[in-house]
Amino acid sequence: MTSVAAGGSVMAGESPLATLRKRALELTIPSMGAIMFSPTVAHAYENFRVAAGDTEGIHDGPPFMDGDLYKWLEAATFAAADTQDGELRAHLAKAATAIERAQRADGYLHTKTTIAQRSGSDLQPFSERMDFETYNFGHLMTLACLHYRITGDKGFLAPAVRVADFLIKVADTTPELLADCNICPSHYMGTVELYRVTREAKYLDLAGRLLDLHGGKGPEGGDDNQDVLPVREQRGAVGHAVRANYLCAGMADYALETGDPEIIEALTSIWTDLETSKLYITGGCGALYDGASPDAGQDYWSVTRTHQAYGRPHQLPNTTAYNESCASLGLVMWAWRMLSLTGESRYADAIERVLYNALPAMIGADATTYFYVNPLRQVRDLPYGLRRPGDHKDVPPPPSHERMRQEYMRACFCCPPNVARVIAELPYYVYSSGPADLWVHQFVTGSATTTFHGVPVTVTQTTDFPASGDITLKVSAGAPVRGALRIRVPRWADTVEVRVDGAHIDRVEKGYVVVDREWSDDTTVNVRIPMRPRLTVAHHFVEEATNQVCVVRGPVVYCVESADLPEGTGVESVAVRASTPFTETAGTDLFAGHVLLQATAARLPDQVPTGQLYGELDTTPPTALDITLVPYALWANRGPGEMSVWLQLLR
């Protein structure tokens, strides 16, 4: 199973995903490019010019700024292919030249180190573990491969090949450096991508060697970078969530090419641990601002402070949920590779969860502001400040109910270009193809072109999903040919009805309805997925969701915002009954393409006032409260205020 290639999958219509991508192409990516190429704001492009000696200056920004530029260039590559935007193409050409000029003769490429050496420093490659050199290398290799596939141009590919060859030399001579400086390991994905493009076995071998060097440190390691155990022996989602998901995505890439059974066993176990005990209902990953994971065992040597961490199983706070945006994006990358590896629909379900909830919540409706941290509840009067990554260290955090999206231009620019590239690449997550198969993973208006046994086949999908679950697929083959159309059955669905020429199709494999037949000029496949609001509860170990419910319709998680509540009503006072009926109305403006949910709920009496920790229960009966629930995907677009995904439950 492979993704339908560039140009072969197209998104259209006005669905939430199509709108998200349209805004990204028109606003997000161009505006971010202006910032990346500004010498006074992000300074990302300028760092390469300074490193090349083309201009005077210093390195500005974090050591991973090179990788942030590479991520934006990847997004720009997809956007330019779609829009033919001349300015994006000019930025790509300028960047390719600057990157090549900044690269050392031996292939090493890291602007922070090169600029330091130009200033007389004796800083050496891989001498600082947290300089993110291999992270930057990985994003360069991924950019280069995707750019080459789309354009046929080797402007980025040549520097990427030299970087990979440099890594091979280091692995041969001083492998201990790579075993230590492998923070946030995007380079495992990058080296496998380079193998796929060049078909040179040395790059796949390099990926395997790098994975063997990752972990196995025992008491000398920690969960922050998942390096206590060798990768083949890991069985749980632990530590820094972005690093964990990047590691697993790289492992999955390697398994796709080699079939390594030990890595597949490890990945399957880690995924099960994540999905059954550590994943938020929105697709958020990495619950804890600062955790110690694992922190409940007797092996005290492995307890390390871990930022944005997977904590204990079921440790899923709401107000203080960290959920870095890059972690959920890393989950999409990992899930896509697991889907390609196994063909199991549960991985497409996980991608859908992120695409309709976590991902759109990261970026404002203005398409130019971002959340780095993604909580499931925002409240007033929190007596402590919650950090906002991206702010300078001397900037005090805003009041708890005023934590809005930011531009992230100064202290940290990690997540926005990652958000941009995943949105730009959304068409790639909709379909996959095989020699005589086409998988429909996501439901969005558009088309896909592939071949069955060499015969051109086009599938055109029409739907207003997720507002409804009605999907029409028109299949047109250039000549009569046999093949299978495989349509995902979401796990949240009560039933999925698939009909071809009025005949019901009931064959299901790995969570996909299989329509296996001879296709000709035009065949219509009708799919109906019933949609209804579902009151969802959490396992009783999830303490912060005890006696609470989350309202979910289709894949969309809903929340209540203070913008829809009477003044003075806090989100903690809103309660629903198990029998509460919901009325569905079509969303407009901000909520276009979605369904809004209205209900008569209950307002609980206020209990313990601020300044007290406990109080006697107020037994005053609740009063009626009309509420509107909106998609979590679009929260925080109507000004400061409170928000909650989980609501009190009245029995």
mmCIF file of C-alpha atoms in Angstrom, residues 300-611:
data_model
loop_
_atom_site.group_PDB
_atom_site.id
_atom_site.type_symbol
_atom_site.label_atom_id
_atom_site.label_comp_id
_atom_site.label_asym_id
_atom_site.label_seq_id
_atom_site.Cartn_x
_atom_site.Cartn_y
_atom_site.Cartn_z
ATOM 1 C CA TYR A 300 14.653 4.679 40.305
ATOM 2 C CA TRP A 301 17.648 5.199 38.060
ATOM 3 C CA SER A 302 15.278 5.507 35.074
ATOM 4 C CA VAL A 303 13.209 8.311 36.591
ATOM 5 C CA THR A 304 14.197 11.401 34.647
ATOM 6 C CA ARG A 305 12.622 14.818 34.264
ATOM 7 C CA THR A 306 10.847 14.686 30.945
ATOM 8 C CA HIS A 307 9.329 17.662 29.165
ATOM 9 C CA GLN A 308 5.941 17.294 27.352
ATOM 10 C CA ALA A 309 5.857 13.718 28.491
ATOM 11 C CA TYR A 310 3.792 10.621 28.131
ATOM 12 C CA GLY A 311 3.204 9.945 31.808
ATOM 13 C CA ARG A 312 1.571 7.073 33.605
ATOM 14 C CA PRO A 313 -1.178 5.122 31.855
ATOM 15 C CA HIS A 314 -4.461 7.081 32.125
ATOM 16 C CA GLN A 315 -2.668 10.212 33.389
ATOM 17 C CA LEU A 316 -4.590 12.646 31.202
ATOM 18 C CA PRO A 317 -5.180 16.044 32.851
ATOM 19 C CA ASN A 318 -7.370 18.545 31.028
ATOM 20 C CA THR A 319 -6.522 22.097 32.149
ATOM 21 C CA THR A 320 -2.797 21.389 32.332
ATOM 22 C CA ALA A 321 -2.636 19.119 29.287
ATOM 23 C CA TYR A 322 0.502 19.942 27.337
ATOM 24 C CA ASN A 323 -0.170 18.159 24.034
ATOM 25 C CA GLU A 324 2.439 19.902 21.908
ATOM 26 C CA SER A 325 1.180 20.388 18.375
ATOM 27 C CA CYS A 326 4.193 18.582 16.901
ATOM 28 C CA ALA A 327 3.371 15.487 18.951
ATOM 29 C CA SER A 328 -0.030 15.046 17.303
ATOM 30 C CA LEU A 329 1.527 15.737 13.913
ATOM 31 C CA GLY A 330 4.149 13.113 14.689
ATOM 32 C CA LEU A 331 1.307 10.745 15.543
ATOM 33 C CA VAL A 332 -0.143 11.281 12.056
ATOM 34 C CA MET A 333 3.250 10.461 10.507
ATOM 35 C CA TRP A 334 3.592 7.333 12.621
ATOM 36 C CA ALA A 335 -0.019 6.208 12.059
ATOM 37 C CA TRP A 336 0.312 6.663 8.292
ATOM 38 C CA ARG A 337 3.326 4.371 8.227
ATOM 39 C CA MET A 338 1.572 1.789 10.415
ATOM 40 C CA LEU A 339 -1.409 1.946 8.059
ATOM 41 C CA SER A 340 0.880 1.321 5.085
ATOM 42 C CA LEU A 341 2.587 -1.492 6.982
ATOM 43 C CA THR A 342 -0.524 -3.337 8.162
ATOM 44 C CA GLY A 343 -3.520 -2.153 6.135
ATOM 45 C CA GLU A 344 -5.491 -1.940 9.389
ATOM 46 C CA SER A 345 -8.160 0.766 9.568
ATOM 47 C CA ARG A 346 -7.434 1.628 13.200
ATOM 48 C CA TYR A 347 -4.463 3.662 12.058
ATOM 49 C CA ALA A 348 -6.594 5.624 9.591
ATOM 50 C CA ASP A 349 -9.043 6.169 12.470
ATOM 51 C CA ALA A 350 -6.222 7.723 14.489
ATOM 52 C CA ILE A 351 -5.304 10.016 11.604
ATOM 53 C CA GLU A 352 -8.952 11.045 11.282
ATOM 54 C CA ARG A 353 -9.092 11.852 14.999
ATOM 55 C CA VAL A 354 -6.188 14.276 14.637
ATOM 56 C CA LEU A 355 -7.346 15.778 11.331
ATOM 57 C CA TYR A 356 -10.771 16.748 12.661
ATOM 58 C CA ASN A 357 -9.762 17.779 16.170
ATOM 59 C CA ALA A 358 -6.161 18.343 17.235
ATOM 60 C CA LEU A 359 -4.808 19.644 13.918
ATOM 61 C CA PRO A 360 -7.359 22.395 13.148
ATOM 62 C CA ALA A 361 -7.313 23.492 16.797
ATOM 63 C CA MET A 362 -3.585 24.245 16.492
ATOM 64 C CA ILE A 363 -4.125 27.041 13.980
ATOM 65 C CA GLY A 364 -6.500 29.972 14.200
ATOM 66 C CA ALA A 365 -9.269 30.689 11.721
ATOM 67 C CA ASP A 366 -7.071 33.617 10.661
ATOM 68 C CA ALA A 367 -4.611 30.972 9.367
ATOM 69 C CA THR A 368 -1.634 32.841 10.870
ATOM 70 C CA THR A 369 -1.686 32.145 14.625
ATOM 71 C CA TYR A 370 -0.901 28.920 16.442
ATOM 72 C CA PHE A 371 -1.180 26.922 19.620
ATOM 73 C CA TYR A 372 1.957 25.136 20.778
ATOM 74 C CA VAL A 373 0.079 23.673 23.767
ATOM 75 C CA ASN A 374 -3.408 22.187 23.341
ATOM 76 C CA PRO A 375 -5.417 21.699 26.563
ATOM 77 C CA LEU A 376 -8.884 20.168 26.762
ATOM 78 C CA ARG A 377 -10.090 22.732 29.280
ATOM 79 C CA GLN A 378 -9.380 26.410 29.772
ATOM 80 C CA VAL A 379 -10.608 28.051 32.963
ATOM 81 C CA ARG A 380 -10.683 31.454 34.625
ATOM 82 C CA ASP A 381 -8.753 32.446 37.742
ATOM 83 C CA LEU A 382 -6.192 29.653 37.647
ATOM 84 C CA PRO A 383 -3.858 30.540 40.542
ATOM 85 C CA TYR A 384 -0.676 29.750 38.623
ATOM 86 C CA GLY A 385 0.605 30.693 35.217
ATOM 87 C CA LEU A 386 0.851 28.081 32.492
ATOM 88 C CA ARG A 387 3.921 28.542 30.318
ATOM 89 C CA ARG A 388 3.430 29.451 26.688
ATOM 90 C CA PRO A 389 6.274 28.015 24.620
ATOM 91 C CA GLY A 390 7.255 30.628 22.123
ATOM 92 C CA ASP A 391 7.226 33.474 24.620
ATOM 93 C CA HIS A 392 10.547 34.831 25.806
ATOM 94 C CA LYS A 393 11.510 33.634 29.259
ATOM 95 C CA ASP A 394 10.952 37.122 30.710
ATOM 96 C CA VAL A 395 7.396 37.381 29.333
ATOM 97 C CA PRO A 396 4.828 36.578 32.042
ATOM 98 C CA PRO A 397 2.138 34.120 30.962
ATOM 99 C CA PRO A 398 -1.296 35.658 30.408
ATOM 100 C CA PRO A 399 -4.255 35.025 32.735
ATOM 101 C CA SER A 400 -5.532 31.492 32.384
ATOM 102 C CA HIS A 401 -8.655 32.332 30.356
ATOM 103 C CA GLU A 402 -6.738 34.628 28.001
ATOM 104 C CA ARG A 403 -4.250 32.110 26.624
ATOM 105 C CA MET A 404 -4.727 32.664 22.912
ATOM 106 C CA ARG A 405 -2.801 31.568 19.861
ATOM 107 C CA GLN A 406 0.556 33.172 19.079
ATOM 108 C CA GLU A 407 2.788 33.843 16.100
ATOM 109 C CA TYR A 408 5.875 32.161 17.626
ATOM 110 C CA MET A 409 8.339 34.318 15.820
ATOM 111 C CA ARG A 410 10.940 34.968 18.456
ATOM 112 C CA ALA A 411 11.611 32.308 21.074
ATOM 113 C CA CYS A 412 10.347 29.202 19.269
ATOM 114 C CA PHE A 413 9.166 28.549 15.738
ATOM 115 C CA CYS A 414 8.948 24.756 15.862
ATOM 116 C CA CYS A 415 5.254 23.917 15.479
ATOM 117 C CA PRO A 416 3.926 26.397 12.853
ATOM 118 C CA PRO A 417 5.934 25.058 9.881
ATOM 119 C CA ASN A 418 5.086 21.516 10.956
ATOM 120 C CA VAL A 419 1.401 22.483 11.003
ATOM 121 C CA ALA A 420 1.802 24.056 7.570
ATOM 122 C CA ARG A 421 3.429 21.041 5.947
ATOM 123 C CA VAL A 422 0.912 18.527 7.315
ATOM 124 C CA ILE A 423 -1.992 20.673 6.105
ATOM 125 C CA ALA A 424 -0.326 21.086 2.704
ATOM 126 C CA GLU A 425 0.064 17.310 2.484
ATOM 127 C CA LEU A 426 -3.527 16.452 3.468
ATOM 128 C CA PRO A 427 -4.386 14.954 0.031
ATOM 129 C CA TYR A 428 -1.728 12.318 0.626
ATOM 130 C CA TYR A 429 -3.629 10.951 3.626
ATOM 131 C CA VAL A 430 -6.914 10.373 1.791
ATOM 132 C CA TYR A 431 -6.093 7.440 -0.516
ATOM 133 C CA SER A 432 -3.600 4.613 -0.926
ATOM 134 C CA SER A 433 -3.074 2.356 -3.903
ATOM 135 C CA GLY A 434 -1.804 -1.105 -4.762
ATOM 136 C CA PRO A 435 -1.422 -2.991 -8.055
ATOM 137 C CA ALA A 436 -5.195 -3.479 -8.262
ATOM 138 C CA ASP A 437 -6.514 -1.780 -5.117
ATOM 139 C CA LEU A 438 -7.508 1.701 -4.025
ATOM 140 C CA TRP A 439 -8.061 2.405 -0.325
ATOM 141 C CA VAL A 440 -10.360 5.257 0.695
ATOM 142 C CA HIS A 441 -9.076 6.273 4.121
ATOM 143 C CA GLN A 442 -10.718 9.666 4.604
ATOM 144 C CA PHE A 443 -13.990 11.105 3.410
ATOM 145 C CA VAL A 444 -13.504 14.411 1.597
ATOM 146 C CA THR A 445 -14.665 15.751 -1.744
ATOM 147 C CA GLY A 446 -12.024 15.312 -4.415
ATOM 148 C CA SER A 447 -10.527 12.708 -6.690
ATOM 149 C CA ALA A 448 -7.781 10.150 -6.939
ATOM 150 C CA THR A 449 -6.146 8.690 -10.036
ATOM 151 C CA THR A 450 -4.363 5.355 -9.979
ATOM 152 C CA THR A 451 -4.050 2.200 -12.088
ATOM 153 C CA PHE A 452 -5.443 -1.322 -11.780
ATOM 154 C CA HIS A 453 -3.115 -3.713 -13.608
ATOM 155 C CA GLY A 454 -1.831 -0.754 -15.607
ATOM 156 C CA VAL A 455 -5.286 0.542 -16.586
ATOM 157 C CA PRO A 456 -6.011 4.157 -15.526
ATOM 158 C CA VAL A 457 -8.720 4.396 -12.871
ATOM 159 C CA THR A 458 -10.163 7.603 -11.406
ATOM 160 C CA VAL A 459 -12.306 7.771 -8.281
ATOM 161 C CA THR A 460 -14.264 10.959 -7.668
ATOM 162 C CA GLN A 461 -15.594 11.415 -4.148
ATOM 163 C CA THR A 462 -18.436 13.775 -3.259
ATOM 164 C CA THR A 463 -19.514 14.373 0.328
ATOM 165 C CA ASP A 464 -20.253 17.018 2.934
ATOM 166 C CA PHE A 465 -18.635 14.887 5.649
ATOM 167 C CA PRO A 466 -18.525 15.384 8.638
ATOM 168 C CA ALA A 467 -21.813 17.297 8.487
ATOM 169 C CA SER A 468 -23.341 14.115 7.105
ATOM 170 C CA GLY A 469 -22.130 10.593 6.496
ATOM 171 C CA ASP A 470 -23.322 10.344 2.904
ATOM 172 C CA ILE A 471 -20.495 9.695 0.448
ATOM 173 C CA THR A 472 -20.711 9.075 -3.283
ATOM 174 C CA LEU A 473 -17.789 7.488 -5.103
ATOM 175 C CA LYS A 474 -17.799 7.458 -8.901
ATOM 176 C CA VAL A 475 -15.288 5.051 -10.405
ATOM 177 C CA SER A 476 -14.191 5.396 -14.009
ATOM 178 C CA ALA A 477 -11.753 2.990 -15.666
ATOM 179 C CA GLY A 478 -10.035 3.551 -19.005
ATOM 180 C CA ALA A 479 -10.939 -0.018 -19.984
ATOM 181 C CA PRO A 480 -12.751 -2.871 -18.247
ATOM 182 C CA VAL A 481 -10.469 -4.049 -15.456
ATOM 183 C CA ARG A 482 -10.835 -5.946 -12.211
ATOM 184 C CA GLY A 483 -9.770 -4.356 -8.953
ATOM 185 C CA ALA A 484 -10.811 -3.640 -5.386
ATOM 186 C CA LEU A 485 -12.082 -0.412 -3.890
ATOM 187 C CA ARG A 486 -11.553 -0.534 -0.117
ATOM 188 C CA ILE A 487 -13.638 1.875 1.989
ATOM 189 C CA ARG A 488 -12.841 2.472 5.651
ATOM 190 C CA VAL A 489 -15.371 1.558 8.314
ATOM 191 C CA PRO A 490 -14.759 4.015 11.198
ATOM 192 C CA ARG A 491 -14.765 2.376 14.595
ATOM 193 C CA TRP A 492 -17.061 5.119 15.895
ATOM 194 C CA ALA A 493 -19.746 4.200 13.356
ATOM 195 C CA ASP A 494 -22.758 2.105 14.364
ATOM 196 C CA THR A 495 -23.001 0.746 10.830
ATOM 197 C CA VAL A 496 -21.656 1.508 7.396
ATOM 198 C CA GLU A 497 -23.812 0.784 4.380
ATOM 199 C CA VAL A 498 -22.084 0.399 1.012
ATOM 200 C CA ARG A 499 -24.113 -0.207 -2.143
ATOM 201 C CA VAL A 500 -23.120 -0.673 -5.777
ATOM 202 C CA ASP A 501 -25.946 -0.631 -8.318
ATOM 203 C CA GLY A 502 -28.345 -1.152 -5.426
ATOM 204 C CA ALA A 503 -26.563 -4.259 -4.157
ATOM 205 C CA HIS A 504 -25.325 -4.219 -0.567
ATOM 206 C CA ILE A 505 -21.628 -5.032 -0.090
ATOM 207 C CA ASP A 506 -20.848 -6.806 3.169
ATOM 208 C CA ARG A 507 -17.282 -8.050 2.675
ATOM 209 C CA VAL A 508 -15.005 -6.406 5.257
ATOM 210 C CA GLU A 509 -11.248 -6.903 5.635
ATOM 211 C CA LYS A 510 -9.086 -5.172 8.234
ATOM 212 C CA GLY A 511 -11.781 -2.561 8.810
ATOM 213 C CA TYR A 512 -12.429 -1.784 5.131
ATOM 214 C CA VAL A 513 -15.476 -2.690 3.047
ATOM 215 C CA VAL A 514 -14.100 -4.387 -0.062
ATOM 216 C CA VAL A 515 -15.798 -3.773 -3.410
ATOM 217 C CA ASP A 516 -14.003 -6.248 -5.671
ATOM 218 C CA ARG A 517 -15.375 -6.299 -9.204
ATOM 219 C CA GLU A 518 -14.751 -5.425 -12.812
ATOM 220 C CA TRP A 519 -14.855 -1.669 -13.299
ATOM 221 C CA SER A 520 -15.653 0.025 -16.574
ATOM 222 C CA ASP A 521 -16.592 3.519 -17.710
ATOM 223 C CA ASP A 522 -18.738 4.764 -14.792
ATOM 224 C CA THR A 523 -19.806 2.989 -11.608
ATOM 225 C CA THR A 524 -21.390 4.684 -8.611
ATOM 226 C CA VAL A 525 -20.695 3.473 -5.087
ATOM 227 C CA ASN A 526 -22.950 4.892 -2.383
ATOM 228 C CA VAL A 527 -21.720 4.957 1.210
ATOM 229 C CA ARG A 528 -23.892 5.890 4.172
ATOM 230 C CA ILE A 529 -22.482 6.272 7.674
ATOM 231 C CA PRO A 530 -25.134 7.199 10.261
ATOM 232 C CA MET A 531 -24.100 10.250 12.291
ATOM 233 C CA ARG A 532 -25.372 10.990 15.772
ATOM 234 C CA PRO A 533 -24.134 12.731 18.930
ATOM 235 C CA ARG A 534 -22.575 10.181 21.263
ATOM 236 C CA LEU A 535 -21.952 10.696 24.969
ATOM 237 C CA THR A 536 -18.457 9.313 25.465
ATOM 238 C CA VAL A 537 -16.955 8.385 28.823
ATOM 239 C CA ALA A 538 -13.393 7.617 29.877
ATOM 240 C CA HIS A 539 -11.956 4.633 31.729
ATOM 241 C CA HIS A 540 -12.353 5.012 35.482
ATOM 242 C CA PHE A 541 -8.579 5.355 35.868
ATOM 243 C CA VAL A 542 -8.776 8.716 34.049
ATOM 244 C CA GLU A 543 -9.452 10.596 37.261
ATOM 245 C CA GLU A 544 -10.040 14.025 35.738
ATOM 246 C CA ALA A 545 -12.882 12.657 33.600
ATOM 247 C CA THR A 546 -14.652 10.797 36.415
ATOM 248 C CA ASN A 547 -18.441 11.266 36.191
ATOM 249 C CA GLN A 548 -18.015 13.399 33.085
ATOM 250 C CA VAL A 549 -18.892 12.946 29.439
ATOM 251 C CA CYS A 550 -17.554 14.196 26.139
ATOM 252 C CA VAL A 551 -19.941 14.745 23.238
ATOM 253 C CA VAL A 552 -18.673 13.335 19.946
ATOM 254 C CA ARG A 553 -20.442 13.254 16.576
ATOM 255 C CA GLY A 554 -18.756 11.232 13.882
ATOM 256 C CA PRO A 555 -15.049 11.969 14.343
ATOM 257 C CA VAL A 556 -15.686 15.471 15.712
ATOM 258 C CA VAL A 557 -15.134 16.190 19.412
ATOM 259 C CA TYR A 558 -17.298 18.994 20.807
ATOM 260 C CA CYS A 559 -16.739 21.494 23.574
ATOM 261 C CA VAL A 560 -18.542 24.252 25.413
ATOM 262 C CA GLU A 561 -17.120 27.776 25.337
ATOM 263 C CA SER A 562 -17.989 30.708 27.535
ATOM 264 C CA ALA A 563 -18.896 32.580 24.330
ATOM 265 C CA ASP A 564 -22.053 30.425 24.268
ATOM 266 C CA LEU A 565 -22.846 30.596 28.002
ATOM 267 C CA PRO A 566 -24.666 33.240 30.050
ATOM 268 C CA GLU A 567 -22.328 35.712 31.707
ATOM 269 C CA GLY A 568 -21.075 34.401 35.029
ATOM 270 C CA THR A 569 -21.599 30.738 34.141
ATOM 271 C CA GLY A 570 -18.377 28.778 34.373
ATOM 272 C CA VAL A 571 -17.707 25.689 32.303
ATOM 273 C CA GLU A 572 -17.485 23.643 35.514
ATOM 274 C CA SER A 573 -21.187 24.340 36.142
ATOM 275 C CA VAL A 574 -22.446 22.807 32.896
ATOM 276 C CA ALA A 575 -23.971 19.344 33.229
ATOM 277 C CA VAL A 576 -25.842 17.043 30.869
ATOM 278 C CA ARG A 577 -27.979 14.005 31.508
ATOM 279 C CA ALA A 578 -27.573 10.682 29.780
ATOM 280 C CA SER A 579 -31.022 11.247 28.275
ATOM 281 C CA THR A 580 -30.332 14.799 27.085
ATOM 282 C CA PRO A 581 -31.525 15.158 23.470
ATOM 283 C CA PHE A 582 -29.392 17.220 21.112
ATOM 284 C CA THR A 583 -30.650 19.299 18.207
ATOM 285 C CA GLU A 584 -28.382 19.575 15.183
ATOM 286 C CA THR A 585 -28.073 22.786 13.163
ATOM 287 C CA ALA A 586 -25.832 23.604 10.231
ATOM 288 C CA GLY A 587 -22.866 25.744 11.173
ATOM 289 C CA THR A 588 -22.230 29.015 9.360
ATOM 290 C CA ASP A 589 -19.311 31.439 9.042
ATOM 291 C CA LEU A 590 -16.599 30.179 11.427
ATOM 292 C CA PHE A 591 -18.405 26.847 11.779
ATOM 293 C CA ALA A 592 -19.295 26.324 8.115
ATOM 294 C CA GLY A 593 -19.104 22.669 7.110
ATOM 295 C CA HIS A 594 -19.769 21.529 10.664
ATOM 296 C CA VAL A 595 -22.899 20.734 12.646
ATOM 297 C CA LEU A 596 -23.550 22.579 15.919
ATOM 298 C CA LEU A 597 -25.325 20.847 18.797
ATOM 299 C CA GLN A 598 -27.949 22.524 20.991
ATOM 300 C CA ALA A 599 -29.488 21.105 24.132
ATOM 301 C CA THR A 600 -31.204 22.058 27.360
ATOM 302 C CA ALA A 601 -28.641 21.062 29.933
ATOM 303 C CA ALA A 602 -28.354 21.904 33.623
ATOM 304 C CA ARG A 603 -26.465 24.544 35.540
ATOM 305 C CA LEU A 604 -25.064 23.186 38.768
ATOM 306 C CA PRO A 605 -24.872 25.499 41.788
ATOM 307 C CA ASP A 606 -21.472 26.969 42.506
ATOM 308 C CA GLN A 607 -19.724 24.871 45.123
ATOM 309 C CA VAL A 608 -16.372 25.869 46.590
ATOM 310 C CA PRO A 609 -15.417 29.553 46.141
ATOM 311 C CA THR A 610 -11.968 30.684 45.091
ATOM 312 C CA GLY A 611 -9.692 30.851 48.118
#
